[in-house]
Amino acid sequence: MVTSLNTVPLTPVFGAEIVNVNLSADIGPGLFSLIYQAFLDYQVLVFRQQNMSPADHVRFARLFGEVQVHVMNQYHADSHPELYL
């Protein structure tokens, strides 16, 4: 079980980079709890050098709650209407 995140603050006021987390892998409840708390603490999170498929993006977004589909469907990703291009 993950008990801490490696966070690097981006400014003195808000924002942090989360280091050594692979968002394309399965994120269990323990790790997500740490990510969510970092989001509450820093308001903006940066995850550099991620290799994520559209399905990975949708799966990660759904961890935060219901993902809304934009009404302008001509801009939806082909197989993932949750993604707006």
mmCIF file with all atom_site columns, C-alpha atoms in Angstrom:
data_model
loop_
_atom_site.group_PDB
_atom_site.id
_atom_site.type_symbol
_atom_site.label_atom_id
_atom_site.label_alt_id
_atom_site.label_comp_id
_atom_site.label_asym_id
_atom_site.label_entity_id
_atom_site.label_seq_id
_atom_site.pdbx_PDB_ins_code
_atom_site.Cartn_x
_atom_site.Cartn_y
_atom_site.Cartn_z
_atom_site.occupancy
_atom_site.B_iso_or_equiv
_atom_site.pdbx_formal_charge
_atom_site.auth_seq_id
_atom_site.auth_comp_id
_atom_site.auth_asym_id
_atom_site.auth_atom_id
_atom_site.pdbx_PDB_model_num
ATOM 1  C CA . MET A 1 1  ? 0.000   0.000  0.000   1.00 0.00 ? 1  MET A CA 1
ATOM 2  C CA . VAL A 1 2  ? 1.251   3.474  -0.906  1.00 0.00 ? 2  VAL A CA 1
ATOM 3  C CA . THR A 1 3  ? 1.531   5.730  2.137   1.00 0.00 ? 3  THR A CA 1
ATOM 4  C CA . SER A 1 4  ? 2.980   8.898  0.610   1.00 0.00 ? 4  SER A CA 1
ATOM 5  C CA . LEU A 1 5  ? 3.422   10.784 -2.655  1.00 0.00 ? 5  LEU A CA 1
ATOM 6  C CA . ASN A 1 6  ? 6.525   12.506 -3.925  1.00 0.00 ? 6  ASN A CA 1
ATOM 7  C CA . THR A 1 7  ? 5.212   16.046 -4.476  1.00 0.00 ? 7  THR A CA 1
ATOM 8  C CA . VAL A 1 8  ? 7.223   19.010 -5.700  1.00 0.00 ? 8  VAL A CA 1
ATOM 9  C CA . PRO A 1 9  ? 5.488   22.363 -5.100  1.00 0.00 ? 9  PRO A CA 1
ATOM 10 C CA . LEU A 1 10 ? 5.397   24.535 -8.236  1.00 0.00 ? 10 LEU A CA 1
ATOM 11 C CA . THR A 1 11 ? 4.816   27.882 -6.525  1.00 0.00 ? 11 THR A CA 1
ATOM 12 C CA . PRO A 1 12 ? 4.601   29.064 -2.930  1.00 0.00 ? 12 PRO A CA 1
ATOM 13 C CA . VAL A 1 13 ? 0.836   29.519 -3.346  1.00 0.00 ? 13 VAL A CA 1
ATOM 14 C CA . PHE A 1 14 ? -0.525  26.554 -5.303  1.00 0.00 ? 14 PHE A CA 1
ATOM 15 C CA . GLY A 1 15 ? 0.329   23.745 -7.715  1.00 0.00 ? 15 GLY A CA 1
ATOM 16 C CA . ALA A 1 16 ? 2.497   20.670 -7.338  1.00 0.00 ? 16 ALA A CA 1
ATOM 17 C CA . GLU A 1 17 ? 4.132   18.083 -9.542  1.00 0.00 ? 17 GLU A CA 1
ATOM 18 C CA . ILE A 1 18 ? 3.453   14.491 -8.562  1.00 0.00 ? 18 ILE A CA 1
ATOM 19 C CA . VAL A 1 19 ? 6.556   12.425 -9.284  1.00 0.00 ? 19 VAL A CA 1
ATOM 20 C CA . ASN A 1 20 ? 6.837   8.673  -9.922  1.00 0.00 ? 20 ASN A CA 1
ATOM 21 C CA . VAL A 1 21 ? 3.146   7.893  -10.380 1.00 0.00 ? 21 VAL A CA 1
ATOM 22 C CA . ASN A 1 22 ? 2.081   5.998  -13.501 1.00 0.00 ? 22 ASN A CA 1
ATOM 23 C CA . LEU A 1 23 ? -1.468  7.069  -14.322 1.00 0.00 ? 23 LEU A CA 1
ATOM 24 C CA . SER A 1 24 ? -1.853  4.390  -16.996 1.00 0.00 ? 24 SER A CA 1
ATOM 25 C CA . ALA A 1 25 ? -1.499  1.684  -14.328 1.00 0.00 ? 25 ALA A CA 1
ATOM 26 C CA . ASP A 1 26 ? -4.252  0.589  -11.978 1.00 0.00 ? 26 ASP A CA 1
ATOM 27 C CA . ILE A 1 27 ? -4.633  3.208  -9.256  1.00 0.00 ? 27 ILE A CA 1
ATOM 28 C CA . GLY A 1 28 ? -5.960  1.630  -6.109  1.00 0.00 ? 28 GLY A CA 1
ATOM 29 C CA . PRO A 1 29 ? -8.026  3.425  -3.479  1.00 0.00 ? 29 PRO A CA 1
ATOM 30 C CA . GLY A 1 30 ? -5.003  4.111  -1.262  1.00 0.00 ? 30 GLY A CA 1
ATOM 31 C CA . LEU A 1 31 ? -3.036  5.850  -3.998  1.00 0.00 ? 31 LEU A CA 1
ATOM 32 C CA . PHE A 1 32 ? -6.095  7.719  -5.239  1.00 0.00 ? 32 PHE A CA 1
ATOM 33 C CA . SER A 1 33 ? -6.772  8.967  -1.715  1.00 0.00 ? 33 SER A CA 1
ATOM 34 C CA . LEU A 1 34 ? -3.269  10.486 -1.651  1.00 0.00 ? 34 LEU A CA 1
ATOM 35 C CA . ILE A 1 35 ? -3.711  12.023 -5.112  1.00 0.00 ? 35 ILE A CA 1
ATOM 36 C CA . TYR A 1 36 ? -7.070  13.488 -4.129  1.00 0.00 ? 36 TYR A CA 1
ATOM 37 C CA . GLN A 1 37 ? -5.653  14.949 -0.925  1.00 0.00 ? 37 GLN A CA 1
ATOM 38 C CA . ALA A 1 38 ? -2.796  16.494 -2.931  1.00 0.00 ? 38 ALA A CA 1
ATOM 39 C CA . PHE A 1 39 ? -5.411  17.995 -5.258  1.00 0.00 ? 39 PHE A CA 1
ATOM 40 C CA . LEU A 1 40 ? -7.208  19.520 -2.273  1.00 0.00 ? 40 LEU A CA 1
ATOM 41 C CA . ASP A 1 41 ? -3.916  20.814 -0.858  1.00 0.00 ? 41 ASP A CA 1
ATOM 42 C CA . TYR A 1 42 ? -2.418  22.229 -4.087  1.00 0.00 ? 42 TYR A CA 1
ATOM 43 C CA . GLN A 1 43 ? -5.469  22.798 -6.362  1.00 0.00 ? 43 GLN A CA 1
ATOM 44 C CA . VAL A 1 44 ? -3.384  22.076 -9.496  1.00 0.00 ? 44 VAL A CA 1
ATOM 45 C CA . LEU A 1 45 ? -1.468  18.845 -10.054 1.00 0.00 ? 45 LEU A CA 1
ATOM 46 C CA . VAL A 1 46 ? 1.057   18.111 -12.795 1.00 0.00 ? 46 VAL A CA 1
ATOM 47 C CA . PHE A 1 47 ? 1.893   14.552 -13.833 1.00 0.00 ? 47 PHE A CA 1
ATOM 48 C CA . ARG A 1 48 ? 4.745   14.746 -16.338 1.00 0.00 ? 48 ARG A CA 1
ATOM 49 C CA . GLN A 1 49 ? 5.711   12.191 -18.971 1.00 0.00 ? 49 GLN A CA 1
ATOM 50 C CA . GLN A 1 50 ? 2.570   10.084 -18.826 1.00 0.00 ? 50 GLN A CA 1
ATOM 51 C CA . ASN A 1 51 ? 1.838   7.617  -21.609 1.00 0.00 ? 51 ASN A CA 1
ATOM 52 C CA . MET A 1 52 ? -1.928  7.341  -21.349 1.00 0.00 ? 52 MET A CA 1
ATOM 53 C CA . SER A 1 53 ? -4.471  6.038  -23.811 1.00 0.00 ? 53 SER A CA 1
ATOM 54 C CA . PRO A 1 54 ? -7.861  7.754  -24.134 1.00 0.00 ? 54 PRO A CA 1
ATOM 55 C CA . ALA A 1 55 ? -9.321  4.936  -22.024 1.00 0.00 ? 55 ALA A CA 1
ATOM 56 C CA . ASP A 1 56 ? -6.692  5.616  -19.339 1.00 0.00 ? 56 ASP A CA 1
ATOM 57 C CA . HIS A 1 57 ? -7.684  9.306  -19.253 1.00 0.00 ? 57 HIS A CA 1
ATOM 58 C CA . VAL A 1 58 ? -11.366 8.465  -18.848 1.00 0.00 ? 58 VAL A CA 1
ATOM 59 C CA . ARG A 1 59 ? -10.668 5.819  -16.198 1.00 0.00 ? 59 ARG A CA 1
ATOM 60 C CA . PHE A 1 60 ? -8.547  8.281  -14.179 1.00 0.00 ? 60 PHE A CA 1
ATOM 61 C CA . ALA A 1 61 ? -11.115 11.078 -14.513 1.00 0.00 ? 61 ALA A CA 1
ATOM 62 C CA . ARG A 1 62 ? -13.887 8.773  -13.284 1.00 0.00 ? 62 ARG A CA 1
ATOM 63 C CA . LEU A 1 63 ? -12.014 8.282  -10.023 1.00 0.00 ? 63 LEU A CA 1
ATOM 64 C CA . PHE A 1 64 ? -12.961 11.889 -9.197  1.00 0.00 ? 64 PHE A CA 1
ATOM 65 C CA . GLY A 1 65 ? -16.643 11.343 -9.970  1.00 0.00 ? 65 GLY A CA 1
ATOM 66 C CA . GLU A 1 66 ? -19.078 11.356 -12.854 1.00 0.00 ? 66 GLU A CA 1
ATOM 67 C CA . VAL A 1 67 ? -17.548 12.530 -16.125 1.00 0.00 ? 67 VAL A CA 1
ATOM 68 C CA . GLN A 1 68 ? -19.839 14.750 -18.145 1.00 0.00 ? 68 GLN A CA 1
ATOM 69 C CA . VAL A 1 69 ? -20.093 14.451 -21.908 1.00 0.00 ? 69 VAL A CA 1
ATOM 70 C CA . HIS A 1 70 ? -20.027 17.806 -23.684 1.00 0.00 ? 70 HIS A CA 1
ATOM 71 C CA . VAL A 1 71 ? -23.097 18.552 -25.839 1.00 0.00 ? 71 VAL A CA 1
ATOM 72 C CA . MET A 1 72 ? -20.979 19.558 -28.867 1.00 0.00 ? 72 MET A CA 1
ATOM 73 C CA . ASN A 1 73 ? -20.467 15.981 -29.981 1.00 0.00 ? 73 ASN A CA 1
ATOM 74 C CA . GLN A 1 74 ? -18.539 16.875 -33.150 1.00 0.00 ? 74 GLN A CA 1
ATOM 75 C CA . TYR A 1 75 ? -15.521 17.395 -30.867 1.00 0.00 ? 75 TYR A CA 1
ATOM 76 C CA . HIS A 1 76 ? -15.721 14.074 -29.006 1.00 0.00 ? 76 HIS A CA 1
ATOM 77 C CA . ALA A 1 77 ? -12.887 11.594 -29.249 1.00 0.00 ? 77 ALA A CA 1
ATOM 78 C CA . ASP A 1 78 ? -13.931 8.706  -31.513 1.00 0.00 ? 78 ASP A CA 1
ATOM 79 C CA . SER A 1 79 ? -14.499 5.967  -28.961 1.00 0.00 ? 79 SER A CA 1
ATOM 80 C CA . HIS A 1 80 ? -14.568 8.123  -25.816 1.00 0.00 ? 80 HIS A CA 1
ATOM 81 C CA . PRO A 1 81 ? -17.259 10.822 -25.832 1.00 0.00 ? 81 PRO A CA 1
ATOM 82 C CA . GLU A 1 82 ? -16.028 11.898 -22.387 1.00 0.00 ? 82 GLU A CA 1
ATOM 83 C CA . LEU A 1 83 ? -12.944 13.387 -24.080 1.00 0.00 ? 83 LEU A CA 1
ATOM 84 C CA . TYR A 1 84 ? -13.412 16.719 -25.806 1.00 0.00 ? 84 TYR A CA 1
ATOM 85 C CA . LEU A 1 85 ? -10.873 17.460 -28.526 1.00 0.00 ? 85 LEU A CA 1
#
